[in-house]
Amino acid sequence: TAPDWPASIGGFAYSPFRDNQDPQKDIYPSEEEIRQDLQLLSQQTKHIRTYSVKGTQADIPRLAREFNMTVAQGIWLSNIEADNEKEIVRAIDVINANPNISVVVVGNETLYRHEVELPRLIEYLEQVRAQVKVPVTTAETWDVWLKYPELAGHVDIVTAHILPFWEKKPASESIEFVMTRAKELQ
């Protein structure tokens, strides 16, 4: 059961894995497990964000349509070029087949993790942009966006992670911390 949240949540970051499932071991949730998750999530929001199209994760947008949900489709990037190319090819097929995908997130904290260099990330962004008809972005921490302001010229939306918990900010300072970082990014 969900906590007593507001009647509507803007959206959830969704990773479909359950106990003993692991994408690194090629153990993915079933279509029915994903459907069960989406049925529950759709009672709280109509928007989800995903991180990859590996395994059954590629089915998420199609299944989300059953619940009138939109998807911010993630494309997982790592330091393994061949894996990135496979992920992008599959993601483009998924994106173009699912009209409920509202935005594409090419990479998640790849600069932050030092797995992809800025010029290569820009190439990936432009490669995807040329083959899809929805807005394209990448997700990075707020400080990475400030360090590489030129990145903003290659995305349609700035998707910045501002995470007070991980920066060891007490709860009493978290709202001010988020608002200050957002203003810096503007």
PDB file of C-alpha atoms in Angstrom:
ATOM      1  CA  THR A   1       0.000   0.000   0.000  1.00  0.00           C
ATOM      2  CA  ALA A   2       1.085   3.542  -0.624  1.00  0.00           C
ATOM      3  CA  PRO A   3       1.599   6.142   2.094  1.00  0.00           C
ATOM      4  CA  ASP A   4      -1.087   8.757   2.626  1.00  0.00           C
ATOM      5  CA  TRP A   5       0.176  11.006  -0.172  1.00  0.00           C
ATOM      6  CA  PRO A   6      -1.661  13.817  -1.899  1.00  0.00           C
ATOM      7  CA  ALA A   7      -4.408  12.836  -4.316  1.00  0.00           C
ATOM      8  CA  SER A   8      -2.031  13.192  -7.271  1.00  0.00           C
ATOM      9  CA  ILE A   9       1.740  12.841  -7.591  1.00  0.00           C
ATOM     10  CA  GLY A  10       3.522  14.592 -10.465  1.00  0.00           C
ATOM     11  CA  GLY A  11       5.289  11.391 -11.426  1.00  0.00           C
ATOM     12  CA  PHE A  12       7.485   8.538 -10.260  1.00  0.00           C
ATOM     13  CA  ALA A  13      10.906   7.333 -11.306  1.00  0.00           C
ATOM     14  CA  TYR A  14      10.139   3.692 -12.032  1.00  0.00           C
ATOM     15  CA  SER A  15      12.491   0.741 -11.984  1.00  0.00           C
ATOM     16  CA  PRO A  16      10.531  -2.522 -12.248  1.00  0.00           C
ATOM     17  CA  PHE A  17      12.889  -4.849 -10.396  1.00  0.00           C
ATOM     18  CA  ARG A  18      11.770  -7.003  -7.493  1.00  0.00           C
ATOM     19  CA  ASP A  19      13.690  -9.179  -5.062  1.00  0.00           C
ATOM     20  CA  ASN A  20      16.106 -11.553  -6.813  1.00  0.00           C
ATOM     21  CA  GLN A  21      15.770  -9.727 -10.153  1.00  0.00           C
ATOM     22  CA  ASP A  22      18.892  -8.082 -11.529  1.00  0.00           C
ATOM     23  CA  PRO A  23      19.584  -6.620 -14.978  1.00  0.00           C
ATOM     24  CA  GLN A  24      23.284  -7.398 -14.574  1.00  0.00           C
ATOM     25  CA  LYS A  25      22.333 -11.078 -14.353  1.00  0.00           C
ATOM     26  CA  ASP A  26      19.686 -10.790 -17.103  1.00  0.00           C
ATOM     27  CA  ILE A  27      16.902 -11.512 -14.617  1.00  0.00           C
ATOM     28  CA  TYR A  28      14.026  -9.205 -15.509  1.00  0.00           C
ATOM     29  CA  PRO A  29      10.474  -8.830 -14.216  1.00  0.00           C
ATOM     30  CA  SER A  30       7.695 -10.451 -16.190  1.00  0.00           C
ATOM     31  CA  GLU A  31       5.201  -8.472 -18.212  1.00  0.00           C
ATOM     32  CA  GLU A  32       2.561  -9.313 -15.608  1.00  0.00           C
ATOM     33  CA  GLU A  33       4.748  -8.013 -12.753  1.00  0.00           C
ATOM     34  CA  ILE A  34       5.272  -4.746 -14.615  1.00  0.00           C
ATOM     35  CA  ARG A  35       1.548  -4.518 -15.326  1.00  0.00           C
ATOM     36  CA  GLN A  36       0.807  -5.014 -11.599  1.00  0.00           C
ATOM     37  CA  ASP A  37       3.232  -2.212 -10.703  1.00  0.00           C
ATOM     38  CA  LEU A  38       1.761   0.152 -13.272  1.00  0.00           C
ATOM     39  CA  GLN A  39      -1.770  -0.578 -12.101  1.00  0.00           C
ATOM     40  CA  LEU A  40      -0.745   0.506  -8.588  1.00  0.00           C
ATOM     41  CA  LEU A  41       1.252   3.529  -9.753  1.00  0.00           C
ATOM     42  CA  SER A  42      -1.551   4.720 -12.028  1.00  0.00           C
ATOM     43  CA  GLN A  43      -3.716   5.247  -8.944  1.00  0.00           C
ATOM     44  CA  GLN A  44      -1.263   7.949  -7.788  1.00  0.00           C
ATOM     45  CA  THR A  45       0.061   9.476 -11.025  1.00  0.00           C
ATOM     46  CA  LYS A  46      -0.196   9.383 -14.796  1.00  0.00           C
ATOM     47  CA  HIS A  47       3.517   9.915 -15.413  1.00  0.00           C
ATOM     48  CA  ILE A  48       6.576   7.701 -14.950  1.00  0.00           C
ATOM     49  CA  ARG A  49      10.241   7.928 -15.783  1.00  0.00           C
ATOM     50  CA  THR A  50      12.261   4.870 -16.790  1.00  0.00           C
ATOM     51  CA  TYR A  51      15.995   4.330 -17.098  1.00  0.00           C
ATOM     52  CA  SER A  52      16.583   1.704 -19.783  1.00  0.00           C
ATOM     53  CA  VAL A  53      15.096  -0.495 -22.499  1.00  0.00           C
ATOM     54  CA  LYS A  54      17.086  -3.596 -21.566  1.00  0.00           C
ATOM     55  CA  GLY A  55      15.084  -6.795 -21.197  1.00  0.00           C
ATOM     56  CA  THR A  56      11.420  -6.361 -20.372  1.00  0.00           C
ATOM     57  CA  GLN A  57      11.975  -2.692 -19.533  1.00  0.00           C
ATOM     58  CA  ALA A  58      11.310  -2.057 -23.226  1.00  0.00           C
ATOM     59  CA  ASP A  59       7.705  -3.165 -22.601  1.00  0.00           C
ATOM     60  CA  ILE A  60       7.010  -0.483 -20.001  1.00  0.00           C
ATOM     61  CA  PRO A  61       5.717   2.239 -22.380  1.00  0.00           C
ATOM     62  CA  ARG A  62       3.375  -0.197 -24.155  1.00  0.00           C
ATOM     63  CA  LEU A  63       2.039  -1.490 -20.842  1.00  0.00           C
ATOM     64  CA  ALA A  64       1.753   2.047 -19.437  1.00  0.00           C
ATOM     65  CA  ARG A  65      -0.643   2.897 -22.284  1.00  0.00           C
ATOM     66  CA  GLU A  66      -3.102   0.406 -20.787  1.00  0.00           C
ATOM     67  CA  PHE A  67      -3.312   2.761 -17.795  1.00  0.00           C
ATOM     68  CA  ASN A  68      -3.265   6.035 -19.791  1.00  0.00           C
ATOM     69  CA  MET A  69       0.192   6.835 -18.481  1.00  0.00           C
ATOM     70  CA  THR A  70       2.920   8.866 -20.167  1.00  0.00           C
ATOM     71  CA  VAL A  71       6.564   7.843 -20.010  1.00  0.00           C
ATOM     72  CA  ALA A  72       9.807   9.773 -19.852  1.00  0.00           C
ATOM     73  CA  GLN A  73      11.832   7.069 -21.580  1.00  0.00           C
ATOM     74  CA  GLY A  74      15.352   6.551 -20.316  1.00  0.00           C
ATOM     75  CA  ILE A  75      18.312   5.365 -22.348  1.00  0.00           C
ATOM     76  CA  TRP A  76      21.011   3.901 -20.112  1.00  0.00           C
ATOM     77  CA  LEU A  77      24.552   4.897 -21.026  1.00  0.00           C
ATOM     78  CA  SER A  78      27.738   3.432 -19.572  1.00  0.00           C
ATOM     79  CA  ASN A  79      31.421   3.339 -20.420  1.00  0.00           C
ATOM     80  CA  ILE A  80      30.833   0.395 -22.778  1.00  0.00           C
ATOM     81  CA  GLU A  81      30.349   1.854 -26.246  1.00  0.00           C
ATOM     82  CA  ALA A  82      28.864  -1.308 -27.823  1.00  0.00           C
ATOM     83  CA  ASP A  83      26.231  -1.535 -25.067  1.00  0.00           C
ATOM     84  CA  ASN A  84      25.343   2.126 -25.557  1.00  0.00           C
ATOM     85  CA  GLU A  85      24.816   1.648 -29.274  1.00  0.00           C
ATOM     86  CA  LYS A  86      22.548  -1.383 -28.711  1.00  0.00           C
ATOM     87  CA  GLU A  87      20.575   0.517 -26.072  1.00  0.00           C
ATOM     88  CA  ILE A  88      20.098   3.524 -28.368  1.00  0.00           C
ATOM     89  CA  VAL A  89      18.971   1.424 -31.353  1.00  0.00           C
ATOM     90  CA  ARG A  90      16.433  -0.460 -29.247  1.00  0.00           C
ATOM     91  CA  ALA A  91      15.271   2.714 -27.481  1.00  0.00           C
ATOM     92  CA  ILE A  92      14.617   4.500 -30.764  1.00  0.00           C
ATOM     93  CA  ASP A  93      12.396   1.621 -31.876  1.00  0.00           C
ATOM     94  CA  VAL A  94      10.519   1.735 -28.548  1.00  0.00           C
ATOM     95  CA  ILE A  95      10.153   5.525 -28.634  1.00  0.00           C
ATOM     96  CA  ASN A  96       8.851   5.615 -32.188  1.00  0.00           C
ATOM     97  CA  ALA A  97       6.374   2.791 -31.481  1.00  0.00           C
ATOM     98  CA  ASN A  98       4.830   4.375 -28.369  1.00  0.00           C
ATOM     99  CA  PRO A  99       3.004   7.701 -28.668  1.00  0.00           C
ATOM    100  CA  ASN A 100       2.711   7.968 -24.870  1.00  0.00           C
ATOM    101  CA  ILE A 101       6.446   8.689 -24.558  1.00  0.00           C
ATOM    102  CA  SER A 102       6.639  12.386 -23.781  1.00  0.00           C
ATOM    103  CA  VAL A 103      10.397  12.907 -23.485  1.00  0.00           C
ATOM    104  CA  VAL A 104      13.615  10.922 -23.891  1.00  0.00           C
ATOM    105  CA  VAL A 105      16.315  10.981 -21.200  1.00  0.00           C
ATOM    106  CA  VAL A 106      19.612  10.039 -22.860  1.00  0.00           C
ATOM    107  CA  GLY A 107      21.869   8.961 -20.021  1.00  0.00           C
ATOM    108  CA  ASN A 108      21.488   9.225 -16.274  1.00  0.00           C
ATOM    109  CA  GLU A 109      24.350  10.915 -14.435  1.00  0.00           C
ATOM    110  CA  THR A 110      26.859   9.634 -16.985  1.00  0.00           C
ATOM    111  CA  LEU A 111      29.056  12.734 -16.692  1.00  0.00           C
ATOM    112  CA  TYR A 112      28.736  12.641 -12.917  1.00  0.00           C
ATOM    113  CA  ARG A 113      29.858   8.985 -12.899  1.00  0.00           C
ATOM    114  CA  HIS A 114      32.663   9.770 -15.412  1.00  0.00           C
ATOM    115  CA  GLU A 115      31.419   7.037 -17.735  1.00  0.00           C
ATOM    116  CA  VAL A 116      30.911   9.189 -20.832  1.00  0.00           C
ATOM    117  CA  GLU A 117      32.816  12.353 -21.754  1.00  0.00           C
ATOM    118  CA  LEU A 118      30.907  15.521 -22.652  1.00  0.00           C
ATOM    119  CA  PRO A 119      31.625  15.435 -26.425  1.00  0.00           C
ATOM    120  CA  ARG A 120      30.401  11.829 -26.673  1.00  0.00           C
ATOM    121  CA  LEU A 121      27.276  12.565 -24.620  1.00  0.00           C
ATOM    122  CA  ILE A 122      26.472  15.428 -26.986  1.00  0.00           C
ATOM    123  CA  GLU A 123      26.904  13.052 -29.941  1.00  0.00           C
ATOM    124  CA  TYR A 124      24.497  10.581 -28.316  1.00  0.00           C
ATOM    125  CA  LEU A 125      21.952  13.351 -27.681  1.00  0.00           C
ATOM    126  CA  GLU A 126      22.098  14.523 -31.294  1.00  0.00           C
ATOM    127  CA  GLN A 127      21.978  10.933 -32.609  1.00  0.00           C
ATOM    128  CA  VAL A 128      18.758  10.289 -30.694  1.00  0.00           C
ATOM    129  CA  ARG A 129      17.254  13.710 -31.500  1.00  0.00           C
ATOM    130  CA  ALA A 130      17.665  13.047 -35.231  1.00  0.00           C
ATOM    131  CA  GLN A 131      15.577   9.874 -34.986  1.00  0.00           C
ATOM    132  CA  VAL A 132      12.698  10.757 -32.638  1.00  0.00           C
ATOM    133  CA  LYS A 133       9.901  13.307 -32.592  1.00  0.00           C
ATOM    134  CA  VAL A 134       9.771  14.058 -28.854  1.00  0.00           C
ATOM    135  CA  PRO A 135      11.912  16.337 -26.675  1.00  0.00           C
ATOM    136  CA  VAL A 136      15.355  15.025 -25.729  1.00  0.00           C
ATOM    137  CA  THR A 137      17.322  15.609 -22.533  1.00  0.00           C
ATOM    138  CA  THR A 138      19.907  14.038 -20.266  1.00  0.00           C
ATOM    139  CA  ALA A 139      19.757  13.770 -16.486  1.00  0.00           C
ATOM    140  CA  GLU A 140      22.692  15.080 -14.456  1.00  0.00           C
ATOM    141  CA  THR A 141      23.222  16.484 -10.998  1.00  0.00           C
ATOM    142  CA  TRP A 142      22.822  20.233 -10.649  1.00  0.00           C
ATOM    143  CA  ASP A 143      26.569  20.836 -10.302  1.00  0.00           C
ATOM    144  CA  VAL A 144      27.318  19.018 -13.556  1.00  0.00           C
ATOM    145  CA  TRP A 145      24.934  21.344 -15.415  1.00  0.00           C
ATOM    146  CA  LEU A 146      26.764  24.338 -13.906  1.00  0.00           C
ATOM    147  CA  LYS A 147      30.156  22.849 -14.787  1.00  0.00           C
ATOM    148  CA  TYR A 148      29.109  22.201 -18.415  1.00  0.00           C
ATOM    149  CA  PRO A 149      26.634  24.963 -19.346  1.00  0.00           C
ATOM    150  CA  GLU A 150      27.127  24.176 -23.054  1.00  0.00           C
ATOM    151  CA  LEU A 151      25.220  20.945 -22.452  1.00  0.00           C
ATOM    152  CA  ALA A 152      22.007  22.980 -22.216  1.00  0.00           C
ATOM    153  CA  GLY A 153      22.382  23.876 -25.893  1.00  0.00           C
ATOM    154  CA  HIS A 154      21.898  20.227 -26.824  1.00  0.00           C
ATOM    155  CA  VAL A 155      18.738  19.435 -24.852  1.00  0.00           C
ATOM    156  CA  ASP A 156      15.131  20.555 -25.007  1.00  0.00           C
ATOM    157  CA  ILE A 157      14.646  20.389 -21.230  1.00  0.00           C
ATOM    158  CA  VAL A 158      17.201  20.674 -18.425  1.00  0.00           C
ATOM    159  CA  THR A 159      16.739  17.648 -16.183  1.00  0.00           C
ATOM    160  CA  ALA A 160      18.734  18.317 -13.030  1.00  0.00           C
ATOM    161  CA  HIS A 161      18.994  16.108  -9.980  1.00  0.00           C
ATOM    162  CA  ILE A 162      18.996  18.130  -6.772  1.00  0.00           C
ATOM    163  CA  LEU A 163      19.344  15.666  -3.932  1.00  0.00           C
ATOM    164  CA  PRO A 164      19.742  17.222  -0.469  1.00  0.00           C
ATOM    165  CA  PHE A 165      19.822  13.840   1.266  1.00  0.00           C
ATOM    166  CA  TRP A 166      22.859  12.689  -0.714  1.00  0.00           C
ATOM    167  CA  GLU A 167      24.553  16.015  -0.045  1.00  0.00           C
ATOM    168  CA  LYS A 168      24.058  15.454   3.692  1.00  0.00           C
ATOM    169  CA  LYS A 169      21.645  18.356   4.181  1.00  0.00           C
ATOM    170  CA  PRO A 170      19.308  18.062   7.159  1.00  0.00           C
ATOM    171  CA  ALA A 171      15.595  17.945   6.367  1.00  0.00           C
ATOM    172  CA  SER A 172      15.180  21.427   7.855  1.00  0.00           C
ATOM    173  CA  GLU A 173      17.500  22.837   5.158  1.00  0.00           C
ATOM    174  CA  SER A 174      16.374  20.711   2.210  1.00  0.00           C
ATOM    175  CA  ILE A 175      13.735  22.997   0.706  1.00  0.00           C
ATOM    176  CA  GLU A 176      16.011  26.025   0.792  1.00  0.00           C
ATOM    177  CA  PHE A 177      18.834  23.927  -0.685  1.00  0.00           C
ATOM    178  CA  VAL A 178      16.657  22.776  -3.594  1.00  0.00           C
ATOM    179  CA  MET A 179      15.315  26.269  -4.289  1.00  0.00           C
ATOM    180  CA  THR A 180      18.795  27.819  -4.202  1.00  0.00           C
ATOM    181  CA  ARG A 181      20.165  25.220  -6.638  1.00  0.00           C
ATOM    182  CA  ALA A 182      17.174  25.698  -8.956  1.00  0.00           C
ATOM    183  CA  LYS A 183      17.746  29.463  -9.004  1.00  0.00           C
ATOM    184  CA  GLU A 184      21.427  28.926  -9.796  1.00  0.00           C
ATOM    185  CA  LEU A 185      20.444  26.715 -12.710  1.00  0.00           C
ATOM    186  CA  GLN A 186      17.988  29.283 -14.060  1.00  0.00           C
TER     187      GLN A 186
END
